[in-house]
mmCIF file of C-alpha atoms (C1' of nucleotides) in Angstrom:
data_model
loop_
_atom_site.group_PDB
_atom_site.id
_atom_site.type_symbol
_atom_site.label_atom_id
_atom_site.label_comp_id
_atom_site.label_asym_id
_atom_site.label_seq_id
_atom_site.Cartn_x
_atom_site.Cartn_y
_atom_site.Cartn_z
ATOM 1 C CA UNK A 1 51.261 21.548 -11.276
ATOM 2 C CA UNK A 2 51.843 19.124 -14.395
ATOM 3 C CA UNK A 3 53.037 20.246 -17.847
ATOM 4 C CA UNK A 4 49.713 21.006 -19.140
ATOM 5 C CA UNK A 5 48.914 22.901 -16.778
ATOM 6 C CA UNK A 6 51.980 24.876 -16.625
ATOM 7 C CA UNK A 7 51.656 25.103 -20.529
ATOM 8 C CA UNK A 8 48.118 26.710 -20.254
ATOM 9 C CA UNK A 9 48.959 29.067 -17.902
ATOM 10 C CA UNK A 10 51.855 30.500 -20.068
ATOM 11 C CA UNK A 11 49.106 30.597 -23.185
ATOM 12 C CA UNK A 12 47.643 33.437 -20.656
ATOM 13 C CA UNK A 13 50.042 35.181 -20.267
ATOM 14 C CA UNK A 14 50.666 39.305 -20.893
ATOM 15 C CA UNK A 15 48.153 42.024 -21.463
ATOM 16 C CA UNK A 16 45.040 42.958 -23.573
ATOM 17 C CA UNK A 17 44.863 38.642 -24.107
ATOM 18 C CA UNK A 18 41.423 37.575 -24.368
ATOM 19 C CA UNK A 19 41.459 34.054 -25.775
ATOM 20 C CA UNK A 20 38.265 31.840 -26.117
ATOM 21 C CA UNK A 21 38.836 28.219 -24.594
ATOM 22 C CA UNK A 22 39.699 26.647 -28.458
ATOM 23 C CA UNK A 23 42.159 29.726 -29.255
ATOM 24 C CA UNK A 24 44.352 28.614 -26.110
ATOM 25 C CA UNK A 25 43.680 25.097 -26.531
ATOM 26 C CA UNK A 26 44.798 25.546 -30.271
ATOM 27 C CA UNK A 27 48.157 27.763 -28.681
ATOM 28 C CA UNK A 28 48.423 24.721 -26.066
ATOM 29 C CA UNK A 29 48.737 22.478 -28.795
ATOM 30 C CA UNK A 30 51.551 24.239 -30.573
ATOM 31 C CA UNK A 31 53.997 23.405 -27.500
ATOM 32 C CA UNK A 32 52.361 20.124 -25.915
ATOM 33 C CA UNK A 33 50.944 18.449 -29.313
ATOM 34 C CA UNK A 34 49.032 15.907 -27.123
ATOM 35 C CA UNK A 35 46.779 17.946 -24.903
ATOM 36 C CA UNK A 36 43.276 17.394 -24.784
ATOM 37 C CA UNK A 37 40.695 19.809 -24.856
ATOM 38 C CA UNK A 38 39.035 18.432 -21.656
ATOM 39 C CA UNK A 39 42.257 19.654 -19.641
ATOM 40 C CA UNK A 40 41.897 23.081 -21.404
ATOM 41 C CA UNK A 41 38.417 23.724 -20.403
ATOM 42 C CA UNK A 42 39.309 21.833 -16.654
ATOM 43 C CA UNK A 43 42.097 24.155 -16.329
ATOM 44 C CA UNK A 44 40.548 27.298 -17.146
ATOM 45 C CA UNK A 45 38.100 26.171 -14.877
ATOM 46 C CA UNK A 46 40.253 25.955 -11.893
ATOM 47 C CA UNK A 47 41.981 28.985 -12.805
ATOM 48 C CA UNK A 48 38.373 31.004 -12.931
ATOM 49 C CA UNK A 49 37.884 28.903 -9.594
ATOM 50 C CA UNK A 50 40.714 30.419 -8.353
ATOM 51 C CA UNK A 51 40.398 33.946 -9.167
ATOM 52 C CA UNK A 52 43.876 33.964 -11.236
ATOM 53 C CA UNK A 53 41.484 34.392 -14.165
ATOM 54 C CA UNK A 54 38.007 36.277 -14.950
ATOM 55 C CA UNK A 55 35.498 34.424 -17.667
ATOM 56 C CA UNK A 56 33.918 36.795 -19.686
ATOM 57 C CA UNK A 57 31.903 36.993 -23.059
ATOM 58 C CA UNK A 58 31.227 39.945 -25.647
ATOM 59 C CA UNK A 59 28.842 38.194 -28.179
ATOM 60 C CA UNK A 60 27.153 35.331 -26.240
ATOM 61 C CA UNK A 61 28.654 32.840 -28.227
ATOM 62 C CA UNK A 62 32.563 31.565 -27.154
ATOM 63 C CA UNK A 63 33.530 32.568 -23.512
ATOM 64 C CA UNK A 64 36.863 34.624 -23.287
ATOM 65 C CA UNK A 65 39.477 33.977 -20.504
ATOM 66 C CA UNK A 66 40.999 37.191 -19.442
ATOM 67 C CA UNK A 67 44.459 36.979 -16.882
ATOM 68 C CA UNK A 68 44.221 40.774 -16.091
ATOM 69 C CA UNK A 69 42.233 39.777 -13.251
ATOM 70 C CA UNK A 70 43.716 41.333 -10.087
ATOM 71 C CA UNK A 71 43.453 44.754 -11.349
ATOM 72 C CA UNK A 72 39.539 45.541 -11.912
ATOM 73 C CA UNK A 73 38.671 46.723 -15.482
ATOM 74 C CA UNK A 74 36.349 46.439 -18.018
ATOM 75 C CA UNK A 75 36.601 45.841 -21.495
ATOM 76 C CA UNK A 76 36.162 48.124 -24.957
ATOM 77 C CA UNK A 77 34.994 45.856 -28.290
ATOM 78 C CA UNK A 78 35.417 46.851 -31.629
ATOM 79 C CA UNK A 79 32.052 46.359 -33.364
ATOM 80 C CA UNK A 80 33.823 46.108 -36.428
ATOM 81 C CA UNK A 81 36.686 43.281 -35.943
ATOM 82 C CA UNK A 82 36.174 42.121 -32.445
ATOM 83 C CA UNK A 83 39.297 43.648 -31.004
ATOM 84 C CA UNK A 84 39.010 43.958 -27.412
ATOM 85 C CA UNK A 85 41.041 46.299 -24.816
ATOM 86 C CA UNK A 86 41.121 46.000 -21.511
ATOM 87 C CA UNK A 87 39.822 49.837 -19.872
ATOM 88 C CA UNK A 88 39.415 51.693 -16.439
ATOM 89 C CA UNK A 89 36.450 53.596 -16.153
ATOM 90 C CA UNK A 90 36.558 56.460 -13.449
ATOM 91 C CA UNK A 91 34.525 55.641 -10.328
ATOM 92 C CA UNK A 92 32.560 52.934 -9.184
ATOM 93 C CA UNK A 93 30.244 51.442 -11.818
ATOM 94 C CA UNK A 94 28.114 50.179 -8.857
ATOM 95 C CA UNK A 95 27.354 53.753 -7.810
ATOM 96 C CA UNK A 96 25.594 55.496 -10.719
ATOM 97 C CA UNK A 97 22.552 52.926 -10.005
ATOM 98 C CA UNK A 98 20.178 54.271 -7.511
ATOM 99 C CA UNK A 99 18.336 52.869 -4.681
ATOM 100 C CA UNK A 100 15.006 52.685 -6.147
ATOM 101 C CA UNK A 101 16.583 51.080 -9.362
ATOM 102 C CA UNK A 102 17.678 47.820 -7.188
ATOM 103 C CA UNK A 103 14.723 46.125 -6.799
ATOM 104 C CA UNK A 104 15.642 44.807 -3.101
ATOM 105 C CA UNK A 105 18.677 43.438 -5.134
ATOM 106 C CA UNK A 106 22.157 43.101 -2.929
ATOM 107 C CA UNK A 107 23.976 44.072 -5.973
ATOM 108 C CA UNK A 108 27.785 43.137 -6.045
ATOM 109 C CA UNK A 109 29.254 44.073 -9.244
ATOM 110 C CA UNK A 110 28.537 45.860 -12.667
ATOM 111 C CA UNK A 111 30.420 44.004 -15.911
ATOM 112 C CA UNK A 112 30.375 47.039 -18.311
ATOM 113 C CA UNK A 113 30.985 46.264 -21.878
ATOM 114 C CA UNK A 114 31.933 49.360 -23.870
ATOM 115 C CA UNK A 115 31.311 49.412 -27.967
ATOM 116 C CA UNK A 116 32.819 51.354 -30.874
ATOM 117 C CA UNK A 117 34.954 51.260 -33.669
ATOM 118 C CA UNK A 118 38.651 50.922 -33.261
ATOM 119 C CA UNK A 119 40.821 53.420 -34.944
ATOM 120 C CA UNK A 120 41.755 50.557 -38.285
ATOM 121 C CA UNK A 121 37.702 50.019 -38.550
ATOM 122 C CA UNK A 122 36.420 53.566 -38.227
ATOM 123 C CA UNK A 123 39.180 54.799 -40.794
ATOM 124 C CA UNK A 124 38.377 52.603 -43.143
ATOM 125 C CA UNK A 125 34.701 53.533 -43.460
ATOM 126 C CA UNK A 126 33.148 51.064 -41.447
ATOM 127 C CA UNK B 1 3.421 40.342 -41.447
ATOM 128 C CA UNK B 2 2.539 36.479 -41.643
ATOM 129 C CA UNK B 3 0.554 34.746 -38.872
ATOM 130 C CA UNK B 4 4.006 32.990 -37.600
ATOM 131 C CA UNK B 5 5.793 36.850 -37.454
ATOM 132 C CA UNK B 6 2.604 38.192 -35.925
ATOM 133 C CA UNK B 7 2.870 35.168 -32.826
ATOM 134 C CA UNK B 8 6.509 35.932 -32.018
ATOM 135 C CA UNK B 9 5.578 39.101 -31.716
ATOM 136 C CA UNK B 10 3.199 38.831 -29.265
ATOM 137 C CA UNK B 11 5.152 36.661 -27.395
ATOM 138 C CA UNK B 12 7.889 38.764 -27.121
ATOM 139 C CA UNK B 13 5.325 41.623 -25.488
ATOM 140 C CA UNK B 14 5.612 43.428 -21.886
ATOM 141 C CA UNK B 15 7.939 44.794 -19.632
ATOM 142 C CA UNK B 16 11.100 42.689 -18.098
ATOM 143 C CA UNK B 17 10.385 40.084 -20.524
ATOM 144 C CA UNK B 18 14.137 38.433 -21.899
ATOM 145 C CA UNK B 19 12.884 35.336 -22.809
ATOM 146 C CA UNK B 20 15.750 33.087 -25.066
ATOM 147 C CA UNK B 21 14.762 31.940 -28.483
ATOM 148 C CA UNK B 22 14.138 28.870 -27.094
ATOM 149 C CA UNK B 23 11.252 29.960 -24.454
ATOM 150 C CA UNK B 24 9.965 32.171 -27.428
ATOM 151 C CA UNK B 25 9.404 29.224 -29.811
ATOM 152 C CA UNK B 26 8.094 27.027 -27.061
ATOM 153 C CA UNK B 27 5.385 29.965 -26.444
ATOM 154 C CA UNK B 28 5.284 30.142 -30.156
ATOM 155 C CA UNK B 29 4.369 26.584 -30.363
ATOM 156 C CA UNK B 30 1.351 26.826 -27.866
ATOM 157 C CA UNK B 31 -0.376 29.557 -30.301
ATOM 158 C CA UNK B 32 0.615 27.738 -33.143
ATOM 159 C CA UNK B 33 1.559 24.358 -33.065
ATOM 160 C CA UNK B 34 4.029 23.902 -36.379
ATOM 161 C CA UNK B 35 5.824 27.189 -36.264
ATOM 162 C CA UNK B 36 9.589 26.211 -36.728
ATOM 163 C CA UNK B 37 12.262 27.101 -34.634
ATOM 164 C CA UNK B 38 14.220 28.090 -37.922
ATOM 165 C CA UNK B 39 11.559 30.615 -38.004
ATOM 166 C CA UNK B 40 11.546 32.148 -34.788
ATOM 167 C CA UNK B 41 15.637 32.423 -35.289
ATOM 168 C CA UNK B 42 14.770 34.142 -38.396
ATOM 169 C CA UNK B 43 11.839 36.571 -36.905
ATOM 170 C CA UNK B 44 13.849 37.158 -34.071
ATOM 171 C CA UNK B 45 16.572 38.118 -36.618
ATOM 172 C CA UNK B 46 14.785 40.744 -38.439
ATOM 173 C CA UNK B 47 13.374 42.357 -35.242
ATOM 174 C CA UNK B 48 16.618 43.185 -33.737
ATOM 175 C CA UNK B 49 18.007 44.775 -37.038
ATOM 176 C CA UNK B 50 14.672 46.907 -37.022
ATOM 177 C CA UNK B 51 15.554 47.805 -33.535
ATOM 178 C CA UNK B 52 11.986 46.656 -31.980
ATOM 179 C CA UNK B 53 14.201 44.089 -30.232
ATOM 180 C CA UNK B 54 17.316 43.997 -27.861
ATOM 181 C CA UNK B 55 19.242 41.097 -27.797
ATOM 182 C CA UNK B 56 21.883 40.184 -25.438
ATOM 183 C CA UNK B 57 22.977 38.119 -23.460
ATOM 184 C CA UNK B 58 23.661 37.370 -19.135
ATOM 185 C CA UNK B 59 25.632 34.209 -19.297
ATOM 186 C CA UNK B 60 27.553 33.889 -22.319
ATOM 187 C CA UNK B 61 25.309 31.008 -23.329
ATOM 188 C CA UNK B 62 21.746 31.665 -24.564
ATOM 189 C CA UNK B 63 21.112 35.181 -26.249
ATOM 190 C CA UNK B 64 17.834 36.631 -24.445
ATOM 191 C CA UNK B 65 15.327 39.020 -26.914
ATOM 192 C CA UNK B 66 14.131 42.076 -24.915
ATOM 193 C CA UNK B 67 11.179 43.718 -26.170
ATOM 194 C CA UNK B 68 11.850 47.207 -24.386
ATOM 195 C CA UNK B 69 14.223 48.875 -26.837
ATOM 196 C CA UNK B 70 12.673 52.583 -27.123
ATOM 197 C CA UNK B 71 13.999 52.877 -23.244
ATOM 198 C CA UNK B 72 17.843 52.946 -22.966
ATOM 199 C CA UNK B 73 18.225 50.790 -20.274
ATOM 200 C CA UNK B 74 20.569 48.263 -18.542
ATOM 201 C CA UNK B 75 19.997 44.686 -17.076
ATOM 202 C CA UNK B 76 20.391 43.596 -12.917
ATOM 203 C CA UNK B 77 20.663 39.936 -12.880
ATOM 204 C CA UNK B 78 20.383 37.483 -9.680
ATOM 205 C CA UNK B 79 23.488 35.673 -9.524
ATOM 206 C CA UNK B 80 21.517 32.521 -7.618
ATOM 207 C CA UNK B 81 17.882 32.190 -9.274
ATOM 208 C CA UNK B 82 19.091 34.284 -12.550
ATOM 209 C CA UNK B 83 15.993 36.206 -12.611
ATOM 210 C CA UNK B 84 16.391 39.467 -14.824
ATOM 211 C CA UNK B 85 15.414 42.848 -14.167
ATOM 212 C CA UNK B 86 15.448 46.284 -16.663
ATOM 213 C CA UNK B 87 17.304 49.203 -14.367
ATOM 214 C CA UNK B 88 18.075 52.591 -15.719
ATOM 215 C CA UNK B 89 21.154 53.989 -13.974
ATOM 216 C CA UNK B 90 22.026 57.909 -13.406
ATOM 217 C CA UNK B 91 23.712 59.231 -16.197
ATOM 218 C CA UNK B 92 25.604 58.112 -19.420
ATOM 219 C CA UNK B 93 27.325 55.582 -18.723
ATOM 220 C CA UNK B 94 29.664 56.385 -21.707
ATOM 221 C CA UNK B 95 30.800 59.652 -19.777
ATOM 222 C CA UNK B 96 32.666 57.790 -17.199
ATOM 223 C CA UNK B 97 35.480 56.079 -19.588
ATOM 224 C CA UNK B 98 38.250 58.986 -19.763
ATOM 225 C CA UNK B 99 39.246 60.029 -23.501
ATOM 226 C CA UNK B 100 42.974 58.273 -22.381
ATOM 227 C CA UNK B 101 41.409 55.010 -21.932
ATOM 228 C CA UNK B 102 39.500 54.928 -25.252
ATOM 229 C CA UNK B 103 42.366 53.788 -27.266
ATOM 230 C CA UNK B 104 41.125 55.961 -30.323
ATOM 231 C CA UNK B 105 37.880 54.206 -30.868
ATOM 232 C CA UNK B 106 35.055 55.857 -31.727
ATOM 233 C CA UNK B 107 32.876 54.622 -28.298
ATOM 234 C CA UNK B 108 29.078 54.322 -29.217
ATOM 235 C CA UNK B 109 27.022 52.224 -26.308
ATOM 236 C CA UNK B 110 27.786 50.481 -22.806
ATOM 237 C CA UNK B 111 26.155 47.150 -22.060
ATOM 238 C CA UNK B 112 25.846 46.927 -18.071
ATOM 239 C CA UNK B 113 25.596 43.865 -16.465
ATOM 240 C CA UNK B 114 24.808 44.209 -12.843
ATOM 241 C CA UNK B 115 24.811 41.301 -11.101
ATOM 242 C CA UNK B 116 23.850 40.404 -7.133
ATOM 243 C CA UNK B 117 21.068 37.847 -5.381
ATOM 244 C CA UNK B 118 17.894 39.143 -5.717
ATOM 245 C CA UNK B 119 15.410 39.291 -2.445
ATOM 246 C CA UNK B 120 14.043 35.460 -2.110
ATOM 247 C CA UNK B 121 17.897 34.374 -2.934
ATOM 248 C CA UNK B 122 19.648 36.487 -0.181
ATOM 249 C CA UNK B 123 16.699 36.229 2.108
ATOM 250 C CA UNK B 124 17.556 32.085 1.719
ATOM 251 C CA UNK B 125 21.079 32.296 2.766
ATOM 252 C CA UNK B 126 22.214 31.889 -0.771
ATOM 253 C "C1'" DT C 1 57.668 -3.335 -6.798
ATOM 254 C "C1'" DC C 2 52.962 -2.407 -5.701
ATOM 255 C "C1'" DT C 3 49.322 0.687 -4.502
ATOM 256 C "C1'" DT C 4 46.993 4.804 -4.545
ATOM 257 C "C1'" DG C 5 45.011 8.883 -6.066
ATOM 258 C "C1'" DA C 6 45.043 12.684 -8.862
ATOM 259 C "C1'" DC C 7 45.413 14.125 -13.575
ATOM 260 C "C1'" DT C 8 44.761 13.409 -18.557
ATOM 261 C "C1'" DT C 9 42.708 11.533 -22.516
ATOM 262 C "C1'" DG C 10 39.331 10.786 -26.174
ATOM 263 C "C1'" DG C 11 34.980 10.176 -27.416
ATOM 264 C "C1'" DA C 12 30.116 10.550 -26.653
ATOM 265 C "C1'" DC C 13 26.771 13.726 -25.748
ATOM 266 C "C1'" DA C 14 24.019 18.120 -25.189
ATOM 267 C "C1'" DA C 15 22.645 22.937 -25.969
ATOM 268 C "C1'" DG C 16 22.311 26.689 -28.879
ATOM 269 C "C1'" DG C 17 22.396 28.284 -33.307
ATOM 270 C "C1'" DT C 18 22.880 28.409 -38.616
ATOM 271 C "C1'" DC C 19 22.215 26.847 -43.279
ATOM 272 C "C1'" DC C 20 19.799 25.256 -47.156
ATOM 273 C "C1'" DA C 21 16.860 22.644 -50.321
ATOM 274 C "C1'" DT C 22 12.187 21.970 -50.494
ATOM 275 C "C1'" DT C 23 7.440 23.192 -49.725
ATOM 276 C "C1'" DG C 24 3.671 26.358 -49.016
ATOM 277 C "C1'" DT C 25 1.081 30.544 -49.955
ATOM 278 C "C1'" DA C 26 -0.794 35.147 -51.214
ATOM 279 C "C1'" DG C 27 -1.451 38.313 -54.861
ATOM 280 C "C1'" DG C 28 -1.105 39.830 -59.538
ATOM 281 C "C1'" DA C 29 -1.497 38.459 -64.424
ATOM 282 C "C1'" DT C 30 -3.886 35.885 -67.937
ATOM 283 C "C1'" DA D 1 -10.680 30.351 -62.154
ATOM 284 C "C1'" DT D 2 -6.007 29.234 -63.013
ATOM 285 C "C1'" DC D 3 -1.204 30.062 -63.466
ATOM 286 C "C1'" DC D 4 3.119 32.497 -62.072
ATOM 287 C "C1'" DT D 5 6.145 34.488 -59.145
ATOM 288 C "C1'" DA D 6 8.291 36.068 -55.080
ATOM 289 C "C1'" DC D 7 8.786 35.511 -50.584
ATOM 290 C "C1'" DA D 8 8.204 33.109 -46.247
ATOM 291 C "C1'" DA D 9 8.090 28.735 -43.612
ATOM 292 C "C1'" DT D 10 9.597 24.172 -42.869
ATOM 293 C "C1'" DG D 11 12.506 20.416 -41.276
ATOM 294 C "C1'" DG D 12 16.537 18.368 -41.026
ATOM 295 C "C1'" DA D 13 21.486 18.386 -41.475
ATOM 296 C "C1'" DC D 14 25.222 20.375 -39.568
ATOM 297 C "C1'" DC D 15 28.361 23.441 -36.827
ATOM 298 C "C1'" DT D 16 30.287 25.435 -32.547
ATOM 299 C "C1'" DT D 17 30.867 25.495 -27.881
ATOM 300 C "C1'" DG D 18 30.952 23.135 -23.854
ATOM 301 C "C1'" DT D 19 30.245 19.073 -20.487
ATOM 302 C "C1'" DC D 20 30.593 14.399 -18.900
ATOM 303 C "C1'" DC D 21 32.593 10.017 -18.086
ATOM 304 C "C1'" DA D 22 35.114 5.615 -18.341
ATOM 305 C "C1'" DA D 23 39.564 4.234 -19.040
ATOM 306 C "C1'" DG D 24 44.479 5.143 -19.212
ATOM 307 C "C1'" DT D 25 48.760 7.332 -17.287
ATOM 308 C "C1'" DC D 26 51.917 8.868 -14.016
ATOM 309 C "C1'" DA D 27 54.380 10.087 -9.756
ATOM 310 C "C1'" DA D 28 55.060 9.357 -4.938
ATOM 311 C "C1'" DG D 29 54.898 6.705 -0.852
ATOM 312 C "C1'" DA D 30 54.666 2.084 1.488
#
DNA sequence: TCTTGACTTGGACAAGGTCCATTGTAGGAT
DNA sequence: ATCCTACAATGGACCTTGTCCAAGTCAAGA
């Protein structure tokens, strides 16, 4: 464990925090000036590796790093201003897709984006 | 309708086709050899916001065009050979994420993203 | 102190995508 | 038939995101 590591870890930390790889390299700078973005992205890697934190993406563009990743959940984007909360649907995702639907797949897991207006976007008339 | 709109069109036809803009100018090319990719971008563009085209994306890199957008349906990929298939699971999928866990947004689609090794990868001990 | 090995750094590079000034073209007007 | 005009296509610059690698740094053990 060296100080950048240590430092990129605490960038992770608390709820609903779904940085993309610059946002907590830019946050990494602000306490360790000199880190590099190569031991951002080799750190998240390890951490993904690791299973302390889930990769994700909502637009196909930047990845997101997500650290609410021993609790299963998937997440709820604003179409509007991108906000993104972290939500429990009820039951299995894996379930409501039948046999015949599977193609001879051995499928493992469903990632379930949900899409909507938050409450600031959908007031406003967006 | 111009001869270059009228190609990436015809690409883009047939079922479990998600080709990335990349594939579709390369097929573009072979019909008609100076199409530019600044044009396919721009064709593929103006599909999707006419709704004749679904784009999304399985990897958080390239965004994939799917020409099957009068079906609601979802997408099963193959974690090892990343070969895509359109599935249409039981149900709304929306109907599963309790009112409490909406965080007052107004919730309007689900992307699924199934995921598991296909029948040659599992078969191959991947 | 010297060696060793893992970690970090910075810069080059690559993929995917966007932007924009210029060029081409089809159809109506003259 | 020719000119005008609007719109589409082109090609190249450029941006973002991410990966790779050679060289530098550092801590711990011999």
């Amino acid at each position: 464990m060296t100080s950048q590591r240590r430092v990129v870890a605490e960038v992770l930390a608390g709820d609903h925090v779904h940085l993309t790889a610059d946002e907590v390299h830019a946050r990494a700078v602000e306490r360790l000036p000199e880190i590099a973005r190569a031991t951002v992205y080799n750190t998240l890697g390890e951490l993904v590796a690791l299973g302390e934190v889930v990769e994700f993406s909502t637009d196909g563009r930047a990845k997101r790093y997500d650290p609410n990743a021993h609790r299963a959940h998937q997440h709820l984007v604003c179409s509007g201003c991108g906000l993104i909360r972290d939500v429990r649907p009820a039951g299995d995702p894996l379930a409501v897709l039948p046999a015949e639907e599977r193609f001879g797949f051995a499928v493992e897991k469903a990632d379930v984006t949900y899409r909507g207006l938050c409450p600031d976007c959908s007031g406003a008339g967006g």
